[in-house]
Amino acid sequence: MSRQDGYARLQNSFWRSPKGMKLKKRNPAAGFLYILSISYAADNMTDGHISEDVAYYALDATDDQIRFLVEEGYWDPSTDGDGWQIHDYLEHQNSREQIEASRAKDRARKKTTRKPSDQPNTGIHTESNRNPNGDRTDCLTENNKQKTTNSSSNEEEGETRASAPTAPAERHQSEARIIDLWEPDASARATADEKARAGYPRVDLASLATRFRRKLHARGLAAYKLLPTTDSLSAEFCTWVEKEAEFMAERAKGTPTPPAHVATPHEHTWTCEHVQNLIAPHEAEYDHTRDGFAPSAWMQACSRLADQLNQGIDPHAALTQILQEATA
C-alpha cells in the first residue's frame, strides 16, 4: 500500500559522492531512474524490490538504463527471478516490518489517549428546559420514551448493518471473480490499433491479458490502486497495452551488447584504486584542505591523473606530468 506520509532517505553528500558523480556524468537518465526506484520502493514498502512490471510500466525504464544500473552495482538481480533489488537498500531505508511496527505502536498510543470528558450532568435543570407554559420539556411520557428508544434502536441497527465492512474472505472472493471474468474490451482493441497505426508493433491482447490477470491475482487490486470494477480494470489494461507496444518497439531496436569475453572499458575517477595506488607515494606533497565545497589540491591532482589515464596515456608518463605541474 502506498504511504503518502513517508520519506525516502538520500545522503546529503550523494551529489558529490563517486556513486552520484558517476551517474551524473556517464548516464543521467539511469541516475534519475535510480532515484525514482528508491522513491517507489519507500512509497510502496517493497524493501528495495523493483519488479519487472514496475520497472518497465511504472518507472518507464529502458533496457540500456537497467543494464547500466546492474553492471555498475546500483541494482542487483532479484533472487526470486522477478526484477531487481536496489543495492544495500535496507542499510539506508526502513523496512516494511519496521514501518508497520511503528504504525502499530502509534495506533496503540492513540488508543490509550482518552478524549476529555464532557461536563458532568448534575441533574439540575435550568429554566431554559421549560417551555413558555412552564412545563418541563425533558419530562416525556412513558409512551414517548418507549417510541424514542425503539426508534433509536432501529436506526442504530440499520446504521450498523449499513456500515459493517465486508468480510475479508467475501471481499477476496469477489475481487478474484471480477478478475477472472474480466476480458479486454473495445477500448483495449482501439488502443492497440492506435499504437499500430503510429508504427508500434501489434500487441497480442490475449497474451497480455493473461499476464495482466496473473499479476492482479498475485498482488491484488489495491497494489495497482484499482477499484473492483470491470471499468477500472479496463482503464488500467489500456495503459498496459500502450506500455507493451512501446516496450516491444524498444526491444525490436536490438541494442548491441559486447561479446561475453570483452569487458566494458574501465573509466578512471579520482577515487578509483588505479589512480590512488599510482599517486599514493606522493600524497604528502599535496594539500588536503578544502575551501567549502571546492576540491583540495590532492583531489584536483587525482582528477587530472584520472583524465589522462582515460585518454590512454601511459600511467608513469601521466604521473610524471602531474608531478611536474605541482612543482611548476
Short mmCIF file of N, CA, C and O in Angstrom, two decimals, residues 210-327:
data_model
loop_
_atom_site.label_atom_id
_atom_site.label_comp_id
_atom_site.label_asym_id
_atom_site.label_seq_id
_atom_site.Cartn_x
_atom_site.Cartn_y
_atom_site.Cartn_z
N THR A 210 -3.66 -12.31 -20.17
CA THR A 210 -3.32 -13.41 -19.26
C THR A 210 -2.30 -12.96 -18.22
O THR A 210 -2.43 -13.23 -17.03
N ARG A 211 -1.27 -12.25 -18.68
CA ARG A 211 -0.28 -11.71 -17.74
C ARG A 211 -0.91 -10.70 -16.80
O ARG A 211 -0.58 -10.65 -15.61
N PHE A 212 -1.82 -9.90 -17.32
CA PHE A 212 -2.49 -8.87 -16.54
C PHE A 212 -3.28 -9.51 -15.39
O PHE A 212 -3.18 -9.10 -14.23
N ARG A 213 -4.07 -10.55 -15.70
CA ARG A 213 -4.86 -11.23 -14.66
C ARG A 213 -3.94 -11.88 -13.63
O ARG A 213 -4.22 -11.83 -12.42
N ARG A 214 -2.86 -12.50 -14.10
CA ARG A 214 -1.95 -13.17 -13.18
C ARG A 214 -1.33 -12.18 -12.19
O ARG A 214 -1.22 -12.48 -10.99
N LYS A 215 -0.96 -11.01 -12.68
CA LYS A 215 -0.38 -10.00 -11.79
C LYS A 215 -1.43 -9.49 -10.79
O LYS A 215 -1.11 -9.26 -9.62
N LEU A 216 -2.67 -9.30 -11.25
CA LEU A 216 -3.71 -8.81 -10.35
C LEU A 216 -4.02 -9.84 -9.26
O LEU A 216 -4.22 -9.49 -8.10
N HIS A 217 -4.04 -11.11 -9.63
CA HIS A 217 -4.28 -12.16 -8.63
C HIS A 217 -3.13 -12.21 -7.62
O HIS A 217 -3.36 -12.40 -6.42
N ALA A 218 -1.91 -12.04 -8.10
CA ALA A 218 -0.75 -12.17 -7.23
C ALA A 218 -0.62 -11.01 -6.25
O ALA A 218 -0.31 -11.21 -5.08
N ARG A 219 -0.91 -9.81 -6.71
CA ARG A 219 -0.67 -8.63 -5.87
C ARG A 219 -1.95 -8.01 -5.32
O ARG A 219 -1.91 -7.29 -4.33
N GLY A 220 -3.10 -8.27 -5.98
CA GLY A 220 -4.34 -7.67 -5.53
C GLY A 220 -4.59 -6.33 -6.20
O GLY A 220 -3.66 -5.65 -6.65
N LEU A 221 -5.86 -5.94 -6.25
CA LEU A 221 -6.22 -4.69 -6.92
C LEU A 221 -5.67 -3.48 -6.18
O LEU A 221 -5.36 -2.46 -6.80
N ALA A 222 -5.58 -3.56 -4.86
CA ALA A 222 -5.11 -2.41 -4.09
C ALA A 222 -3.69 -2.03 -4.45
O ALA A 222 -3.32 -0.85 -4.42
N ALA A 223 -2.86 -3.01 -4.83
CA ALA A 223 -1.48 -2.70 -5.19
C ALA A 223 -1.40 -1.82 -6.42
O ALA A 223 -0.44 -1.07 -6.60
N TYR A 224 -2.38 -1.92 -7.30
CA TYR A 224 -2.43 -1.10 -8.51
C TYR A 224 -3.41 0.07 -8.37
O TYR A 224 -3.70 0.76 -9.34
N LYS A 225 -3.94 0.24 -7.16
CA LYS A 225 -4.89 1.32 -6.87
C LYS A 225 -6.12 1.24 -7.78
O LYS A 225 -6.56 2.25 -8.34
N LEU A 226 -6.66 0.02 -7.93
CA LEU A 226 -7.81 -0.20 -8.80
C LEU A 226 -9.05 -0.50 -7.97
O LEU A 226 -8.96 -1.10 -6.90
N LEU A 227 -10.20 -0.08 -8.49
CA LEU A 227 -11.47 -0.42 -7.88
C LEU A 227 -11.91 -1.79 -8.38
O LEU A 227 -11.55 -2.20 -9.48
N PRO A 228 -12.70 -2.53 -7.59
CA PRO A 228 -13.16 -3.87 -8.02
C PRO A 228 -14.29 -3.77 -9.04
O PRO A 228 -15.39 -4.26 -8.83
N THR A 229 -14.02 -3.11 -10.17
CA THR A 229 -14.99 -2.97 -11.25
C THR A 229 -14.32 -3.27 -12.58
O THR A 229 -13.10 -3.06 -12.73
N THR A 230 -15.09 -3.74 -13.54
CA THR A 230 -14.52 -4.04 -14.86
C THR A 230 -14.04 -2.77 -15.55
O THR A 230 -13.04 -2.81 -16.30
N ASP A 231 -14.73 -1.65 -15.34
CA ASP A 231 -14.29 -0.39 -15.96
C ASP A 231 -12.90 0.01 -15.47
O ASP A 231 -12.06 0.50 -16.24
N SER A 232 -12.67 -0.17 -14.15
CA SER A 232 -11.37 0.20 -13.59
C SER A 232 -10.27 -0.69 -14.16
O SER A 232 -9.18 -0.21 -14.53
N LEU A 233 -10.54 -1.99 -14.29
CA LEU A 233 -9.55 -2.91 -14.85
C LEU A 233 -9.28 -2.61 -16.32
O LEU A 233 -8.14 -2.66 -16.79
N SER A 234 -10.33 -2.27 -17.07
CA SER A 234 -10.17 -1.98 -18.49
C SER A 234 -9.33 -0.73 -18.71
O SER A 234 -8.50 -0.67 -19.62
N ALA A 235 -9.55 0.29 -17.88
CA ALA A 235 -8.76 1.52 -18.00
C ALA A 235 -7.28 1.25 -17.72
O ALA A 235 -6.40 1.74 -18.43
N GLU A 236 -7.00 0.44 -16.70
CA GLU A 236 -5.61 0.10 -16.39
C GLU A 236 -4.99 -0.74 -17.51
O GLU A 236 -3.82 -0.56 -17.86
N PHE A 237 -5.79 -1.64 -18.09
CA PHE A 237 -5.26 -2.51 -19.13
C PHE A 237 -4.87 -1.71 -20.38
O PHE A 237 -3.92 -2.06 -21.07
N CYS A 238 -5.60 -0.65 -20.67
CA CYS A 238 -5.23 0.20 -21.81
C CYS A 238 -3.83 0.79 -21.61
O CYS A 238 -3.06 0.91 -22.57
N THR A 239 -3.50 1.14 -20.37
CA THR A 239 -2.16 1.63 -20.08
C THR A 239 -1.13 0.53 -20.32
O THR A 239 -0.04 0.78 -20.86
N TRP A 240 -1.48 -0.70 -19.93
CA TRP A 240 -0.59 -1.84 -20.18
C TRP A 240 -0.35 -2.03 -21.67
O TRP A 240 0.75 -2.33 -22.11
N VAL A 241 -1.41 -1.86 -22.48
CA VAL A 241 -1.29 -2.04 -23.92
C VAL A 241 -0.32 -1.01 -24.50
O VAL A 241 0.56 -1.33 -25.32
N GLU A 242 -0.45 0.25 -24.08
CA GLU A 242 0.45 1.30 -24.58
C GLU A 242 1.90 1.01 -24.20
O GLU A 242 2.81 1.10 -25.04
N LYS A 243 2.11 0.65 -22.93
CA LYS A 243 3.48 0.38 -22.48
C LYS A 243 4.06 -0.86 -23.16
O LYS A 243 5.26 -0.90 -23.48
N GLU A 244 3.22 -1.88 -23.37
CA GLU A 244 3.70 -3.09 -24.03
C GLU A 244 4.14 -2.80 -25.46
O GLU A 244 5.17 -3.31 -25.92
N ALA A 245 3.37 -1.98 -26.19
CA ALA A 245 3.75 -1.63 -27.56
C ALA A 245 5.08 -0.87 -27.58
O ALA A 245 5.95 -1.13 -28.42
N GLU A 246 5.25 0.05 -26.64
CA GLU A 246 6.50 0.81 -26.57
C GLU A 246 7.66 -0.08 -26.16
O GLU A 246 8.79 0.07 -26.66
N PHE A 247 7.40 -1.02 -25.25
CA PHE A 247 8.44 -1.95 -24.82
C PHE A 247 8.87 -2.86 -25.97
O PHE A 247 10.06 -3.11 -26.17
N MET A 248 7.90 -3.33 -26.76
CA MET A 248 8.22 -4.19 -27.90
C MET A 248 9.04 -3.42 -28.94
O MET A 248 9.97 -3.97 -29.55
N ALA A 249 8.71 -2.16 -29.14
CA ALA A 249 9.47 -1.34 -30.10
C ALA A 249 10.89 -1.15 -29.63
O ALA A 249 11.84 -1.18 -30.42
N GLU A 250 11.07 -0.95 -28.32
CA GLU A 250 12.41 -0.77 -27.76
C GLU A 250 13.22 -2.05 -27.93
O GLU A 250 14.41 -1.99 -28.29
N ARG A 251 12.58 -3.19 -27.68
CA ARG A 251 13.29 -4.46 -27.83
C ARG A 251 13.64 -4.74 -29.30
O ARG A 251 14.65 -5.34 -29.60
N ALA A 252 12.76 -4.28 -30.20
CA ALA A 252 12.98 -4.55 -31.62
C ALA A 252 14.19 -3.80 -32.18
O ALA A 252 14.72 -4.15 -33.23
N LYS A 253 14.63 -2.75 -31.47
CA LYS A 253 15.79 -1.99 -31.95
C LYS A 253 17.05 -2.83 -31.90
O LYS A 253 18.03 -2.52 -32.58
N GLY A 254 17.05 -3.86 -31.06
CA GLY A 254 18.22 -4.73 -30.98
C GLY A 254 19.45 -4.02 -30.49
O GLY A 254 20.44 -3.91 -31.20
N THR A 255 19.41 -3.50 -29.27
CA THR A 255 20.55 -2.80 -28.72
C THR A 255 21.77 -3.72 -28.67
O THR A 255 21.71 -4.79 -28.06
N PRO A 256 22.86 -3.35 -29.33
CA PRO A 256 24.04 -4.24 -29.36
C PRO A 256 24.68 -4.35 -27.99
O PRO A 256 24.74 -3.39 -27.24
N THR A 257 25.14 -5.53 -27.67
CA THR A 257 25.86 -5.76 -26.43
C THR A 257 27.22 -6.36 -26.76
O THR A 257 27.36 -7.13 -27.72
N PRO A 258 28.25 -6.02 -26.01
CA PRO A 258 29.59 -6.55 -26.30
C PRO A 258 29.63 -8.04 -26.05
O PRO A 258 28.85 -8.57 -25.25
N PRO A 259 30.51 -8.78 -26.75
CA PRO A 259 30.64 -10.21 -26.50
C PRO A 259 30.98 -10.49 -25.05
O PRO A 259 31.52 -9.63 -24.34
N ALA A 260 30.64 -11.69 -24.59
CA ALA A 260 30.81 -12.04 -23.18
C ALA A 260 32.26 -11.93 -22.74
O ALA A 260 32.55 -11.62 -21.59
N HIS A 261 33.21 -12.20 -23.67
CA HIS A 261 34.62 -12.20 -23.29
C HIS A 261 35.24 -10.81 -23.35
O HIS A 261 36.41 -10.64 -22.99
N VAL A 262 34.50 -9.81 -23.83
CA VAL A 262 35.01 -8.44 -23.92
C VAL A 262 34.49 -7.64 -22.74
O VAL A 262 33.29 -7.44 -22.59
N ALA A 263 35.38 -7.19 -21.89
CA ALA A 263 34.98 -6.44 -20.70
C ALA A 263 34.70 -4.99 -21.06
O ALA A 263 35.31 -4.42 -21.96
N THR A 264 33.77 -4.39 -20.36
CA THR A 264 33.47 -2.98 -20.57
C THR A 264 34.66 -2.14 -20.10
O THR A 264 35.17 -2.37 -19.00
N PRO A 265 35.14 -1.20 -20.93
CA PRO A 265 36.31 -0.40 -20.54
C PRO A 265 36.09 0.30 -19.21
O PRO A 265 35.01 0.85 -18.95
N HIS A 266 37.11 0.28 -18.37
CA HIS A 266 37.02 0.92 -17.07
C HIS A 266 37.25 2.43 -17.21
O HIS A 266 38.17 2.86 -17.92
N GLU A 267 36.45 3.21 -16.55
CA GLU A 267 36.63 4.66 -16.57
C GLU A 267 37.20 5.09 -15.23
O GLU A 267 36.60 4.87 -14.18
N HIS A 268 38.36 5.69 -15.27
CA HIS A 268 39.04 6.10 -14.05
C HIS A 268 38.39 7.35 -13.46
O HIS A 268 37.98 8.25 -14.21
N THR A 269 38.34 7.41 -12.14
CA THR A 269 37.89 8.60 -11.42
C THR A 269 38.95 8.92 -10.38
O THR A 269 39.88 8.14 -10.14
N TRP A 270 38.80 10.07 -9.75
CA TRP A 270 39.83 10.48 -8.80
C TRP A 270 39.87 9.58 -7.56
O TRP A 270 40.88 9.56 -6.84
N THR A 271 38.82 8.81 -7.34
CA THR A 271 38.78 7.94 -6.16
C THR A 271 39.08 6.48 -6.49
O THR A 271 39.13 5.66 -5.58
N CYS A 272 39.25 6.13 -7.77
CA CYS A 272 39.40 4.72 -8.12
C CYS A 272 40.77 4.21 -7.66
O CYS A 272 41.73 4.96 -7.49
N GLU A 273 40.85 2.91 -7.50
CA GLU A 273 42.04 2.27 -6.93
C GLU A 273 43.28 2.48 -7.79
O GLU A 273 44.38 2.69 -7.27
N HIS A 274 43.13 2.45 -9.12
CA HIS A 274 44.29 2.61 -10.01
C HIS A 274 44.96 3.97 -9.80
O HIS A 274 46.18 4.07 -9.70
N VAL A 275 44.13 5.01 -9.71
CA VAL A 275 44.67 6.37 -9.54
C VAL A 275 45.30 6.52 -8.17
O VAL A 275 46.41 7.06 -8.01
N GLN A 276 44.61 6.05 -7.13
CA GLN A 276 45.10 6.21 -5.76
C GLN A 276 46.43 5.47 -5.56
O GLN A 276 47.35 6.00 -4.92
N ASN A 277 46.55 4.27 -6.08
CA ASN A 277 47.78 3.49 -5.92
C ASN A 277 48.95 4.14 -6.67
O ASN A 277 50.11 4.09 -6.22
N LEU A 278 48.65 4.72 -7.82
CA LEU A 278 49.70 5.31 -8.64
C LEU A 278 50.29 6.56 -8.01
O LEU A 278 51.51 6.78 -8.02
N ILE A 279 49.44 7.39 -7.42
CA ILE A 279 49.91 8.68 -6.88
C ILE A 279 50.15 8.63 -5.38
O ILE A 279 50.62 9.61 -4.78
N ALA A 280 49.86 7.49 -4.73
CA ALA A 280 49.97 7.37 -3.28
C ALA A 280 51.36 7.75 -2.74
O ALA A 280 51.44 8.43 -1.70
N PRO A 281 52.46 7.37 -3.38
CA PRO A 281 53.78 7.72 -2.82
C PRO A 281 54.02 9.23 -2.72
O PRO A 281 54.91 9.67 -1.99
N HIS A 282 53.24 10.03 -3.44
CA HIS A 282 53.43 11.49 -3.47
C HIS A 282 52.27 12.22 -2.77
O HIS A 282 52.15 13.44 -2.90
N GLU A 283 51.47 11.47 -2.02
CA GLU A 283 50.28 12.09 -1.41
C GLU A 283 50.65 13.20 -0.43
O GLU A 283 49.97 14.23 -0.35
N ALA A 284 51.74 13.02 0.32
CA ALA A 284 52.13 14.01 1.32
C ALA A 284 52.56 15.33 0.70
O ALA A 284 52.65 16.35 1.40
N GLU A 285 52.82 15.34 -0.59
CA GLU A 285 53.27 16.56 -1.26
C GLU A 285 52.10 17.49 -1.60
O GLU A 285 52.32 18.61 -2.06
N TYR A 286 50.87 17.04 -1.36
CA TYR A 286 49.70 17.84 -1.74
C TYR A 286 48.92 18.26 -0.49
O TYR A 286 48.86 17.54 0.51
N ASP A 287 48.28 19.42 -0.62
CA ASP A 287 47.43 19.94 0.45
C ASP A 287 46.05 19.28 0.36
O ASP A 287 45.43 19.26 -0.72
N HIS A 288 45.57 18.76 1.48
CA HIS A 288 44.27 18.08 1.50
C HIS A 288 43.16 19.00 2.01
O HIS A 288 42.01 18.56 2.13
N THR A 289 43.47 20.23 2.32
CA THR A 289 42.46 21.15 2.87
C THR A 289 41.51 21.62 1.79
O THR A 289 41.94 21.97 0.68
N ARG A 290 40.22 21.63 2.11
CA ARG A 290 39.21 22.08 1.16
C ARG A 290 38.63 23.42 1.60
O ARG A 290 38.47 23.67 2.81
N ASP A 291 38.30 24.26 0.65
CA ASP A 291 37.65 25.54 0.93
C ASP A 291 36.16 25.39 0.61
O ASP A 291 35.73 25.57 -0.53
N GLY A 292 35.38 25.05 1.62
CA GLY A 292 33.96 24.80 1.39
C GLY A 292 33.76 23.54 0.57
O GLY A 292 34.26 22.47 0.91
N PHE A 293 33.05 23.68 -0.56
CA PHE A 293 32.82 22.54 -1.45
C PHE A 293 33.90 22.40 -2.52
O PHE A 293 33.90 21.44 -3.28
N ALA A 294 34.82 23.36 -2.58
CA ALA A 294 35.87 23.32 -3.60
C ALA A 294 36.80 22.13 -3.34
O ALA A 294 37.12 21.83 -2.19
N PRO A 295 37.26 21.45 -4.39
CA PRO A 295 38.16 20.31 -4.20
C PRO A 295 39.53 20.76 -3.71
O PRO A 295 40.00 21.86 -4.03
N SER A 296 40.18 19.91 -2.94
CA SER A 296 41.52 20.21 -2.44
C SER A 296 42.54 20.01 -3.57
O SER A 296 42.22 19.47 -4.64
N ALA A 297 43.78 20.42 -3.31
CA ALA A 297 44.85 20.24 -4.31
C ALA A 297 45.06 18.76 -4.58
O ALA A 297 45.33 18.35 -5.72
N TRP A 298 44.94 17.95 -3.55
CA TRP A 298 45.10 16.50 -3.71
C TRP A 298 44.01 15.94 -4.63
O TRP A 298 44.29 15.15 -5.54
N MET A 299 42.76 16.35 -4.42
CA MET A 299 41.65 15.87 -5.25
C MET A 299 41.82 16.32 -6.70
O MET A 299 41.53 15.57 -7.63
N GLN A 300 42.29 17.56 -6.90
CA GLN A 300 42.48 18.07 -8.25
C GLN A 300 43.58 17.28 -8.98
O GLN A 300 43.44 16.94 -10.17
N ALA A 301 44.64 16.94 -8.27
CA ALA A 301 45.72 16.18 -8.90
C ALA A 301 45.23 14.78 -9.29
O ALA A 301 45.53 14.29 -10.38
N CYS A 302 44.46 14.16 -8.40
CA CYS A 302 43.91 12.83 -8.70
C CYS A 302 42.97 12.88 -9.90
O CYS A 302 42.97 11.97 -10.75
N SER A 303 42.17 13.94 -9.97
CA SER A 303 41.23 14.07 -11.08
C SER A 303 41.96 14.24 -12.41
O SER A 303 41.58 13.64 -13.43
N ARG A 304 43.00 15.06 -12.43
CA ARG A 304 43.77 15.26 -13.67
C ARG A 304 44.47 13.97 -14.08
O ARG A 304 44.55 13.64 -15.27
N LEU A 305 44.98 13.23 -13.11
CA LEU A 305 45.62 11.95 -13.40
C LEU A 305 44.61 10.96 -13.98
O LEU A 305 44.91 10.24 -14.95
N ALA A 306 43.40 10.93 -13.42
CA ALA A 306 42.35 10.03 -13.93
C ALA A 306 41.99 10.38 -15.37
O ALA A 306 41.79 9.49 -16.21
N ASP A 307 41.89 11.68 -15.67
CA ASP A 307 41.55 12.11 -17.04
C ASP A 307 42.62 11.64 -18.03
O ASP A 307 42.29 11.20 -19.15
N GLN A 308 43.88 11.75 -17.65
CA GLN A 308 44.95 11.34 -18.56
C GLN A 308 44.96 9.83 -18.77
O GLN A 308 45.20 9.35 -19.88
N LEU A 309 44.67 9.08 -17.72
CA LEU A 309 44.59 7.62 -17.87
C LEU A 309 43.43 7.24 -18.78
O LEU A 309 43.53 6.31 -19.59
N ASN A 310 42.31 7.96 -18.69
CA ASN A 310 41.16 7.69 -19.55
C ASN A 310 41.47 8.00 -21.01
O ASN A 310 40.85 7.43 -21.92
N GLN A 311 42.46 8.92 -21.24
CA GLN A 311 42.85 9.25 -22.61
C GLN A 311 43.84 8.25 -23.19
O GLN A 311 44.24 8.35 -24.35
N GLY A 312 44.22 7.26 -22.38
CA GLY A 312 45.13 6.23 -22.87
C GLY A 312 46.60 6.54 -22.68
O GLY A 312 47.46 5.83 -23.21
N ILE A 313 46.93 7.61 -21.95
CA ILE A 313 48.33 7.96 -21.70
C ILE A 313 48.95 6.95 -20.75
O ILE A 313 48.31 6.47 -19.82
N ASP A 314 50.22 6.62 -20.98
CA ASP A 314 50.93 5.67 -20.14
C ASP A 314 50.89 6.13 -18.69
O ASP A 314 51.10 7.33 -18.40
N PRO A 315 50.60 5.25 -17.73
CA PRO A 315 50.45 5.66 -16.32
C PRO A 315 51.65 6.41 -15.77
O PRO A 315 51.49 7.44 -15.10
N HIS A 316 52.86 5.92 -16.02
CA HIS A 316 54.05 6.59 -15.48
C HIS A 316 54.27 7.95 -16.14
O HIS A 316 54.70 8.91 -15.48
N ALA A 317 53.99 8.03 -17.44
CA ALA A 317 54.12 9.32 -18.13
C ALA A 317 53.09 10.31 -17.59
O ALA A 317 53.38 11.50 -17.40
N ALA A 318 51.88 9.82 -17.35
CA ALA A 318 50.83 10.68 -16.82
C ALA A 318 51.21 11.17 -15.43
O ALA A 318 51.02 12.35 -15.09
N LEU A 319 51.75 10.28 -14.57
CA LEU A 319 52.14 10.68 -13.22
C LEU A 319 53.26 11.70 -13.25
O LEU A 319 53.25 12.68 -12.49
N THR A 320 54.22 11.50 -14.13
CA THR A 320 55.34 12.44 -14.26
C THR A 320 54.83 13.83 -14.62
O THR A 320 55.29 14.85 -14.05
N GLN A 321 53.89 13.91 -15.53
CA GLN A 321 53.35 15.19 -15.94
C GLN A 321 52.60 15.86 -14.79
O GLN A 321 52.73 17.08 -14.59
N ILE A 322 51.86 15.09 -14.01
CA ILE A 322 51.12 15.66 -12.88
C ILE A 322 52.09 16.20 -11.82
O ILE A 322 51.89 17.30 -11.27
N LEU A 323 53.17 15.47 -11.55
CA LEU A 323 54.16 15.93 -10.55
C LEU A 323 54.87 17.18 -11.05
O LEU A 323 55.18 18.09 -10.24
N GLN A 324 55.14 17.27 -12.34
CA GLN A 324 55.79 18.47 -12.89
C GLN A 324 54.88 19.68 -12.75
O GLN A 324 55.34 20.78 -12.48
N GLU A 325 53.58 19.49 -12.96
CA GLU A 325 52.63 20.61 -12.79
C GLU A 325 52.63 21.11 -11.36
O GLU A 325 52.50 22.32 -11.10
N ALA A 326 52.79 20.18 -10.39
CA ALA A 326 52.76 20.57 -8.99
C ALA A 326 53.98 21.40 -8.60
O ALA A 326 53.91 22.27 -7.73
N THR A 327 55.11 21.12 -9.22
CA THR A 327 56.36 21.84 -8.87
C THR A 327 56.58 23.08 -9.72
O THR A 327 57.51 23.86 -9.45
#
